[in-house]
Amino acid sequence: MEYLLHIAVMVCLYSILATSFNLLIGFAGLFALSQAAFYGLGAYTTAILLVDVGLPFPLPLIASAVVGAGVGTLLALPALRIVGDYLVVVTLAFQIILVEVAMNWTGLTGGTDGISGVPNYQVFGLSLDSPTSFLPVALLVAALCFWIAWRLATSPFGRSLRAMRENESAAVSVGKNVVAMKLVVFAFSAGLAAVAGSLFARYFNYVGADSFLIEETIYILAMVILGGAGNLVGSVLGAAILVILPELLKFIALPVDIADKSRLVLYGLVMVAILIYRPQGLLGERKTQARTRASSGPGGGEAAAVPLRASAGAAARGRTIEGRGLAKQFGGIVAISSLDIRLEPGTITGLIGPNGAGKTTAFNLLTGFLKPTGGEVLLDGSSTGALKPYELARAGVARSFQDLRLFTKMTVLENVLVALPGQVGDSVFSVYFRPAAVRRDEAANVRRAREVLAFVGLEEQLHETAENLSYAEEKLLVVARLLATGADVLLFDEPLSGLDGATLQEIFPVMRRLAESGKTVCIIEHNLDVIKELCSVVYYLDEGHAMAVGRPEELMADPELAERYFR
Amino acid sequence: MDLFLQLFFNGLTNGSYYALLGVGFGLIFATTKIVHFAYGPIFACAAYAAWWAASLGVPLPLAGVFAVAVAAVLGVASFLVIYRPIQVRGAPGLVALIASLGLFILLENLLGIVFGAGNKVIENVNYDVFFLGPVFFTSIHLWQIASLAILGGALFLFLRYTRFGKAIVAMTDNREMAEIIGIDTTRMAIAVFAIGSALSAVPAVLILLKDGATTHMGFQAVFMAFVTVVVGGIGSIRGAVVGGFALGLVQSLGLWKIPTEWQSSIAFVVLFLILVARPQGLFGASRL
């Protein structure tokens, strides 16, 4: 019986570790393989504070969480410049360094002897020194940690995390501060893992570095992958299976000396097999529709004209964005040289020119995704040079991407929801301490998102995953997401290419109404019929600067330009 | 000064070892974009294969050939059985990396089950001992340096001057374009897994002769290979050589001032600092 309860305690510990790891991997898409290091950090913090300092409950537990979160943030600060495979390696290196420190800093950590004699929890004079008495505490803490992770993951903040995971630059383009988000999620993940470590120290009364090796990180990773990245319940399930399975294997008579190794071989096999045959894990990512469905109501119909006002907050403010003498060089290659461009409210400006003329680079400069090597960008007369792309998006300058960059694993509704500005639930503080305000705001946002989707004609596909849309629908969703930002300056990078005539006839009025409502619209486009139909001003870009500016018919009548491009 | 010279020489031999590991690992990484962590345990398998063959009385050179063959077969098998199915499904690159970690655990512990724990050494290895002034070294040290010069040079010539090698370089540059001009990228991937893994068997055998083999030896090997590649820049033999020597020298000369127990941390701290300062590696990607 004691033995079964011991296994239950271990499932609790690993549930905390796996769910917190999943926040990082499954939700934020950050493959930082140092979870066991934070686990150990928490264990050592508690052990040292109890044994050497003698702090009373609950200070060591809190200190563990704080130290874990703090070191997690410190690691994240430099590490976040690094992406993908490199992040994996740099965090593996961190994991190894931390273990080496624990092994070698004998004065603080006891070196290879570790720290023993960590006192048990005392409740009403009762010492929690057995699995039976410890289990309630473990369950309680695990439940609390799960709630914290769950709350974060299912909040609008969690939605923004997933958007960042799907496409970081697109998340930036809808005004998400991805650096801050990464720091927060690192802090939460590391802090929760450290709480598990604190429990470890209390339960085993001993802390040694060999419990927190890189292998441990990989087991926790296996739990997350087995259960399903992006699914917190899956992580608990994964933890339970991978803790219990080896215990069951003990019933198979194996020579003692290879029992452990067989268990590990099994781990490896399970991991590889899952990744080959069911890469999404046992449960797969949860479609978060329950809450958004509940608030469904009449969406389409008369709403068509509403969202422009709704999504722009007050009526469009009529903003002018201007590039003066813009220049951009990549190494020796000049992409843009002395480009002057001015986009006025209430007009649709076209940007045309051959491939490589610098059209997309111009967008990148105007929206702050690239910093110009010369000249400056002015929004209503003041320089935007100091603004980061996400700040510029929040200030009302938003852009789409030629290659769409939808959040493909998220639903149509979520794609639009995530782009809505000023969400209460994007603040982690509000997520935990102002749940009612978050709920109200979310309900309002769902209404707005549905309006925007009705406006572009996607209300039928609300709960469809973006990757399942047709090409035309994807393009519409790009427009919807851009509208949802509520920006006054809208830069469309080839929004219409590849669409058939009928769909174009549906989109033209949408674009015109945007301009009529006072928005500043600019489109990059190759199709001259579209340009003639929509634009009142056209910039002809070639070799990095504006060769000609004027009304579409003027430019097309110019014999030199006709020779260069319009033939 | 004597200590410095000895440490410097140790750095060179270790550097050659790291560089050769990095060349094999980097070839696989640059061409297939797979972070092949199981490179480590396959390296260990090669060492064990050589030990096993030698313990049966097979002459050492033949045992080395056997090790090379085992590594190549395991490398190709890991690609065909694990990585390729994952890539065919269009899964993101990190999935292959995690699968590779799974394979890592699997192989390392299988080795432990089959051969048991403990250090495996080949008895009665004859090697010469040299003294050059204050510097002490053995013929194995020389072999470490020579193997890098020979194999690294051969690989360089192969990639630069043969049709097959050029196709591999083309794939490293741009996989899609390579496919468009008719290069069979699957065949190339099989080839680089075979070549890269075979290359790792040589330092594996030399380490077996020098220090013996343990089941854990793979982790250090693949990590050093990775650090080497990151320091030197991906997709470049020259970079791997520079990276390997830089790493070997830093690690070895570090002992001059830093207590021994921290030696293995040095590489990781270096890696950490380099990646933080220069996320694309010291030299970035250059050709060959």
PDB file of N, CA and C in Angstrom, chain A residues 35 105-106 144 163 175 191 210 252 262 272 303-304 343 346 349 366 374 425 462 466 490 492 507:
ATOM      1  N   GLN A  35      14.513  21.652 -18.058  1.00  0.00           N
ATOM      2  CA  GLN A  35      13.490  21.571 -17.025  1.00  0.00           C
ATOM      3  C   GLN A  35      14.025  20.924 -15.743  1.00  0.00           C
ATOM      4  N   TRP A 105      30.367  22.800  -6.271  1.00  0.00           N
ATOM      5  CA  TRP A 105      30.346  23.877  -5.298  1.00  0.00           C
ATOM      6  C   TRP A 105      30.033  23.267  -3.933  1.00  0.00           C
ATOM      7  N   THR A 106      30.979  22.539  -3.435  1.00  0.00           N
ATOM      8  CA  THR A 106      30.734  21.701  -2.261  1.00  0.00           C
ATOM      9  C   THR A 106      30.246  22.503  -1.060  1.00  0.00           C
ATOM     10  N   LEU A 144      -2.845  22.708  -7.460  1.00  0.00           N
ATOM     11  CA  LEU A 144      -2.653  24.153  -7.532  1.00  0.00           C
ATOM     12  C   LEU A 144      -1.785  24.526  -8.734  1.00  0.00           C
ATOM     13  N   ALA A 163      -0.147  31.634 -30.814  1.00  0.00           N
ATOM     14  CA  ALA A 163       0.040  32.393 -32.053  1.00  0.00           C
ATOM     15  C   ALA A 163       1.528  32.620 -32.299  1.00  0.00           C
ATOM     16  N   GLY A 175       0.707  43.070 -32.948  1.00  0.00           N
ATOM     17  CA  GLY A 175       0.933  43.858 -31.732  1.00  0.00           C
ATOM     18  C   GLY A 175       1.317  43.067 -30.496  1.00  0.00           C
ATOM     19  N   GLY A 191       9.451  28.388 -12.594  1.00  0.00           N
ATOM     20  CA  GLY A 191       8.952  28.527 -11.220  1.00  0.00           C
ATOM     21  C   GLY A 191       8.161  27.301 -10.781  1.00  0.00           C
ATOM     22  N   ASP A 210      22.481  14.061  -8.787  1.00  0.00           N
ATOM     23  CA  ASP A 210      22.203  13.016  -9.773  1.00  0.00           C
ATOM     24  C   ASP A 210      20.711  12.777  -9.998  1.00  0.00           C
ATOM     25  N   ILE A 252       7.819  -8.138 -14.286  1.00  0.00           N
ATOM     26  CA  ILE A 252       8.495  -9.054 -15.189  1.00  0.00           C
ATOM     27  C   ILE A 252       9.876  -9.312 -14.610  1.00  0.00           C
ATOM     28  N   SER A 262      16.698  -1.456 -18.947  1.00  0.00           N
ATOM     29  CA  SER A 262      15.574  -1.897 -19.775  1.00  0.00           C
ATOM     30  C   SER A 262      14.473  -0.853 -19.739  1.00  0.00           C
ATOM     31  N   VAL A 272      10.389   7.295 -29.554  1.00  0.00           N
ATOM     32  CA  VAL A 272      10.596   7.233 -30.998  1.00  0.00           C
ATOM     33  C   VAL A 272       9.322   6.787 -31.701  1.00  0.00           C
ATOM     34  N   ALA A 303     -24.591  43.027 -39.550  1.00  0.00           N
ATOM     35  CA  ALA A 303     -23.334  43.406 -38.910  1.00  0.00           C
ATOM     36  C   ALA A 303     -22.307  43.935 -39.903  1.00  0.00           C
ATOM     37  N   ALA A 304     -22.581  43.701 -41.177  1.00  0.00           N
ATOM     38  CA  ALA A 304     -21.547  43.961 -42.181  1.00  0.00           C
ATOM     39  C   ALA A 304     -20.867  45.324 -42.061  1.00  0.00           C
ATOM     40  N   LEU A 343       1.517  57.986 -47.541  1.00  0.00           N
ATOM     41  CA  LEU A 343       0.225  57.313 -47.603  1.00  0.00           C
ATOM     42  C   LEU A 343      -0.799  58.157 -46.842  1.00  0.00           C
ATOM     43  N   GLY A 346      -7.958  57.750 -46.135  1.00  0.00           N
ATOM     44  CA  GLY A 346      -9.082  57.799 -47.053  1.00  0.00           C
ATOM     45  C   GLY A 346      -8.718  57.440 -48.487  1.00  0.00           C
ATOM     46  N   THR A 349      -3.516  53.405 -51.787  1.00  0.00           N
ATOM     47  CA  THR A 349      -2.308  53.635 -52.562  1.00  0.00           C
ATOM     48  C   THR A 349      -1.802  52.300 -53.074  1.00  0.00           C
ATOM     49  N   LEU A 366       8.415  50.598 -43.290  1.00  0.00           N
ATOM     50  CA  LEU A 366       7.312  51.410 -42.757  1.00  0.00           C
ATOM     51  C   LEU A 366       6.772  50.834 -41.453  1.00  0.00           C
ATOM     52  N   GLY A 374      19.042  54.577 -43.785  1.00  0.00           N
ATOM     53  CA  GLY A 374      19.019  56.018 -44.004  1.00  0.00           C
ATOM     54  C   GLY A 374      17.586  56.500 -44.054  1.00  0.00           C
ATOM     55  N   GLY A 425      -7.141  40.093 -21.134  1.00  0.00           N
ATOM     56  CA  GLY A 425      -6.569  38.780 -20.849  1.00  0.00           C
ATOM     57  C   GLY A 425      -5.166  38.582 -21.383  1.00  0.00           C
ATOM     58  N   LEU A 462     -15.976  29.593 -38.747  1.00  0.00           N
ATOM     59  CA  LEU A 462     -15.463  30.043 -37.454  1.00  0.00           C
ATOM     60  C   LEU A 462     -14.558  29.043 -36.753  1.00  0.00           C
ATOM     61  N   ALA A 466      -7.274  26.838 -39.346  1.00  0.00           N
ATOM     62  CA  ALA A 466      -6.861  27.677 -40.475  1.00  0.00           C
ATOM     63  C   ALA A 466      -6.195  26.863 -41.571  1.00  0.00           C
ATOM     64  N   LEU A 490      -3.253  50.403 -42.972  1.00  0.00           N
ATOM     65  CA  LEU A 490      -3.283  48.980 -43.308  1.00  0.00           C
ATOM     66  C   LEU A 490      -2.438  48.737 -44.543  1.00  0.00           C
ATOM     67  N   PHE A 492      -1.230  46.034 -47.149  1.00  0.00           N
ATOM     68  CA  PHE A 492      -1.506  44.677 -47.641  1.00  0.00           C
ATOM     69  C   PHE A 492      -0.427  44.272 -48.633  1.00  0.00           C
ATOM     70  N   ILE A 507     -14.051  41.219 -52.800  1.00  0.00           N
ATOM     71  CA  ILE A 507     -13.096  41.911 -51.928  1.00  0.00           C
ATOM     72  C   ILE A 507     -13.004  43.398 -52.255  1.00  0.00           C
TER      73      ILE A 507
END
